[in-house]
Amino acid sequence: MNDRMLLEAAARAAGIVGTYDEPIPGICGIYEPVIGGADCPWNPLANDGQALRLAVKLHIQISIYKESATVWAHTPELLGYGSGGCPSYQAHSLISEPFGGDPNAATRRAIVRAAAAMGSKSNRS
């Protein structure tokens, strides 16, 4: 998936309605209509705050491993409750993203990829 497809699928999972645009090279995102204000791009691939809010909204769990320089993101899906009343979860999407030169960018990308997997799955349902 390219960045545009990732953003569109992640937006779908988060319930964000808008259209993808790149009005200035390098400034891209999902633009939501804003009443009485300027449009602001939603791009959690580039914005730490938007990525964190996306992870919180979709209950994406993040693990960062310094030893392997990798970020893991997964979205738990409730399967039911065990005999002791404890919830039983499985990872419905497990994403690995290597740090490369920027662990922050890798973390944002892992979050967006996990959200996009949820958005793609909901689109098929």
mmCIF file of C-alpha atoms in Angstrom:
data_model
loop_
_atom_site.group_PDB
_atom_site.id
_atom_site.type_symbol
_atom_site.label_atom_id
_atom_site.label_comp_id
_atom_site.label_asym_id
_atom_site.label_seq_id
_atom_site.Cartn_x
_atom_site.Cartn_y
_atom_site.Cartn_z
ATOM 1 C CA MET A 1 0.000 0.000 0.000
ATOM 2 C CA ASN A 2 1.269 3.478 -0.772
ATOM 3 C CA ASP A 3 0.913 6.365 1.702
ATOM 4 C CA ARG A 4 -2.324 7.605 0.162
ATOM 5 C CA MET A 5 -3.969 4.185 0.434
ATOM 6 C CA LEU A 6 -2.701 3.822 4.031
ATOM 7 C CA LEU A 7 -4.155 7.207 5.017
ATOM 8 C CA GLU A 8 -7.496 6.537 3.323
ATOM 9 C CA ALA A 9 -7.886 3.115 4.981
ATOM 10 C CA ALA A 10 -6.791 4.459 8.396
ATOM 11 C CA ALA A 11 -9.251 7.359 8.070
ATOM 12 C CA ARG A 12 -12.023 4.888 7.254
ATOM 13 C CA ALA A 13 -11.186 2.880 10.400
ATOM 14 C CA ALA A 14 -11.215 6.063 12.513
ATOM 15 C CA GLY A 15 -14.473 7.350 11.022
ATOM 16 C CA ILE A 16 -12.787 10.379 9.469
ATOM 17 C CA VAL A 17 -14.598 11.675 6.410
ATOM 18 C CA GLY A 18 -12.652 13.736 3.935
ATOM 19 C CA THR A 19 -10.737 13.587 0.701
ATOM 20 C CA TYR A 20 -7.067 13.011 0.052
ATOM 21 C CA ASP A 21 -5.203 15.945 -1.413
ATOM 22 C CA GLU A 22 -1.660 17.201 -1.851
ATOM 23 C CA PRO A 23 -2.119 20.931 -2.551
ATOM 24 C CA ILE A 24 1.584 21.616 -2.060
ATOM 25 C CA PRO A 25 4.244 18.976 -2.755
ATOM 26 C CA GLY A 26 5.017 17.246 0.534
ATOM 27 C CA ILE A 27 1.892 18.572 2.306
ATOM 28 C CA CYS A 28 -0.622 15.797 1.919
ATOM 29 C CA GLY A 29 -3.359 14.254 3.970
ATOM 30 C CA ILE A 30 -7.052 13.694 4.362
ATOM 31 C CA TYR A 31 -8.758 17.063 4.326
ATOM 32 C CA GLU A 32 -11.924 17.251 6.400
ATOM 33 C CA PRO A 33 -14.418 19.999 5.657
ATOM 34 C CA VAL A 34 -14.204 22.625 8.412
ATOM 35 C CA ILE A 35 -17.066 25.061 8.919
ATOM 36 C CA GLY A 36 -15.794 28.631 9.145
ATOM 37 C CA GLY A 37 -12.139 27.669 9.138
ATOM 38 C CA ALA A 38 -9.234 26.586 7.023
ATOM 39 C CA ASP A 39 -8.877 22.966 6.055
ATOM 40 C CA CYS A 40 -6.170 21.159 7.980
ATOM 41 C CA PRO A 41 -4.680 17.909 6.694
ATOM 42 C CA TRP A 42 -5.072 14.757 8.770
ATOM 43 C CA ASN A 43 -1.823 12.881 8.304
ATOM 44 C CA PRO A 44 -0.759 10.673 11.226
ATOM 45 C CA LEU A 45 2.194 9.495 9.116
ATOM 46 C CA ALA A 46 3.702 12.953 9.669
ATOM 47 C CA ASN A 47 2.030 14.181 12.879
ATOM 48 C CA ASP A 48 2.863 12.598 16.258
ATOM 49 C CA GLY A 49 -0.302 13.922 17.941
ATOM 50 C CA GLN A 50 -2.603 12.631 15.217
ATOM 51 C CA ALA A 51 -0.874 9.233 15.323
ATOM 52 C CA LEU A 52 -1.294 9.010 19.107
ATOM 53 C CA ARG A 53 -4.971 10.002 18.930
ATOM 54 C CA LEU A 54 -5.491 7.382 16.198
ATOM 55 C CA ALA A 55 -3.848 4.682 18.349
ATOM 56 C CA VAL A 56 -5.974 5.626 21.372
ATOM 57 C CA LYS A 57 -9.220 5.785 19.382
ATOM 58 C CA LEU A 58 -8.684 2.354 17.810
ATOM 59 C CA HIS A 59 -7.076 0.740 20.896
ATOM 60 C CA ILE A 60 -3.854 0.042 19.019
ATOM 61 C CA GLN A 61 -1.164 -1.302 21.326
ATOM 62 C CA ILE A 62 2.427 -0.283 20.631
ATOM 63 C CA SER A 63 5.618 -2.039 21.706
ATOM 64 C CA ILE A 64 9.026 -0.589 20.944
ATOM 65 C CA TYR A 65 12.060 -2.853 21.071
ATOM 66 C CA LYS A 66 15.407 -1.101 21.170
ATOM 67 C CA GLU A 67 17.367 -4.331 20.764
ATOM 68 C CA SER A 68 15.774 -5.151 17.420
ATOM 69 C CA ALA A 69 15.149 -1.510 16.455
ATOM 70 C CA THR A 70 11.560 -2.411 15.642
ATOM 71 C CA VAL A 71 8.103 -1.102 16.478
ATOM 72 C CA TRP A 72 5.253 -3.571 16.821
ATOM 73 C CA ALA A 73 1.649 -2.385 16.685
ATOM 74 C CA HIS A 74 -1.396 -4.555 17.041
ATOM 75 C CA THR A 75 -5.103 -4.111 17.426
ATOM 76 C CA PRO A 76 -6.800 -6.503 19.834
ATOM 77 C CA GLU A 77 -10.136 -7.985 18.906
ATOM 78 C CA LEU A 78 -12.349 -9.253 21.707
ATOM 79 C CA LEU A 79 -13.141 -12.936 21.200
ATOM 80 C CA GLY A 80 -15.296 -13.364 24.269
ATOM 81 C CA TYR A 81 -14.842 -14.041 27.948
ATOM 82 C CA GLY A 82 -13.130 -16.993 29.594
ATOM 83 C CA SER A 83 -14.521 -19.101 32.425
ATOM 84 C CA GLY A 84 -13.052 -16.694 34.999
ATOM 85 C CA GLY A 85 -14.774 -13.722 33.371
ATOM 86 C CA CYS A 86 -11.513 -12.389 31.892
ATOM 87 C CA PRO A 87 -11.609 -11.009 28.353
ATOM 88 C CA SER A 88 -9.968 -13.133 25.674
ATOM 89 C CA TYR A 89 -8.224 -11.222 22.894
ATOM 90 C CA GLN A 90 -6.351 -12.051 19.749
ATOM 91 C CA ALA A 91 -4.262 -9.710 17.649
ATOM 92 C CA HIS A 92 -6.222 -9.170 14.483
ATOM 93 C CA SER A 93 -3.403 -7.148 13.005
ATOM 94 C CA LEU A 94 0.251 -7.415 14.014
ATOM 95 C CA ILE A 95 2.497 -4.885 12.290
ATOM 96 C CA SER A 96 6.292 -4.715 12.440
ATOM 97 C CA GLU A 97 8.085 -1.560 11.313
ATOM 98 C CA PRO A 98 11.902 -1.231 11.474
ATOM 99 C CA PHE A 99 13.270 1.990 12.957
ATOM 100 C CA GLY A 100 15.417 2.919 9.991
ATOM 101 C CA GLY A 101 16.877 6.302 10.889
ATOM 102 C CA ASP A 102 13.806 7.622 12.727
ATOM 103 C CA PRO A 103 12.064 5.650 15.502
ATOM 104 C CA ASN A 104 9.306 8.299 15.736
ATOM 105 C CA ALA A 105 8.450 7.964 12.045
ATOM 106 C CA ALA A 106 8.549 4.163 12.365
ATOM 107 C CA THR A 107 6.121 4.325 15.295
ATOM 108 C CA ARG A 108 3.721 6.601 13.395
ATOM 109 C CA ARG A 109 3.882 4.319 10.344
ATOM 110 C CA ALA A 110 3.237 1.190 12.437
ATOM 111 C CA ILE A 111 0.163 2.847 13.981
ATOM 112 C CA VAL A 112 -1.175 3.939 10.583
ATOM 113 C CA ARG A 113 -0.521 0.496 9.075
ATOM 114 C CA ALA A 114 -2.419 -1.189 11.931
ATOM 115 C CA ALA A 115 -5.312 1.267 11.523
ATOM 116 C CA ALA A 116 -5.276 0.773 7.748
ATOM 117 C CA ALA A 117 -5.568 -2.986 8.249
ATOM 118 C CA MET A 118 -8.678 -2.340 10.342
ATOM 119 C CA GLY A 119 -10.068 0.056 7.715
ATOM 120 C CA SER A 120 -9.410 -2.396 4.901
ATOM 121 C CA LYS A 121 -11.081 -5.181 6.871
ATOM 122 C CA SER A 122 -14.160 -3.044 7.627
ATOM 123 C CA ASN A 123 -14.383 -2.079 3.951
ATOM 124 C CA ARG A 124 -14.661 -5.765 2.987
ATOM 125 C CA SER A 125 -17.399 -6.470 5.549
#
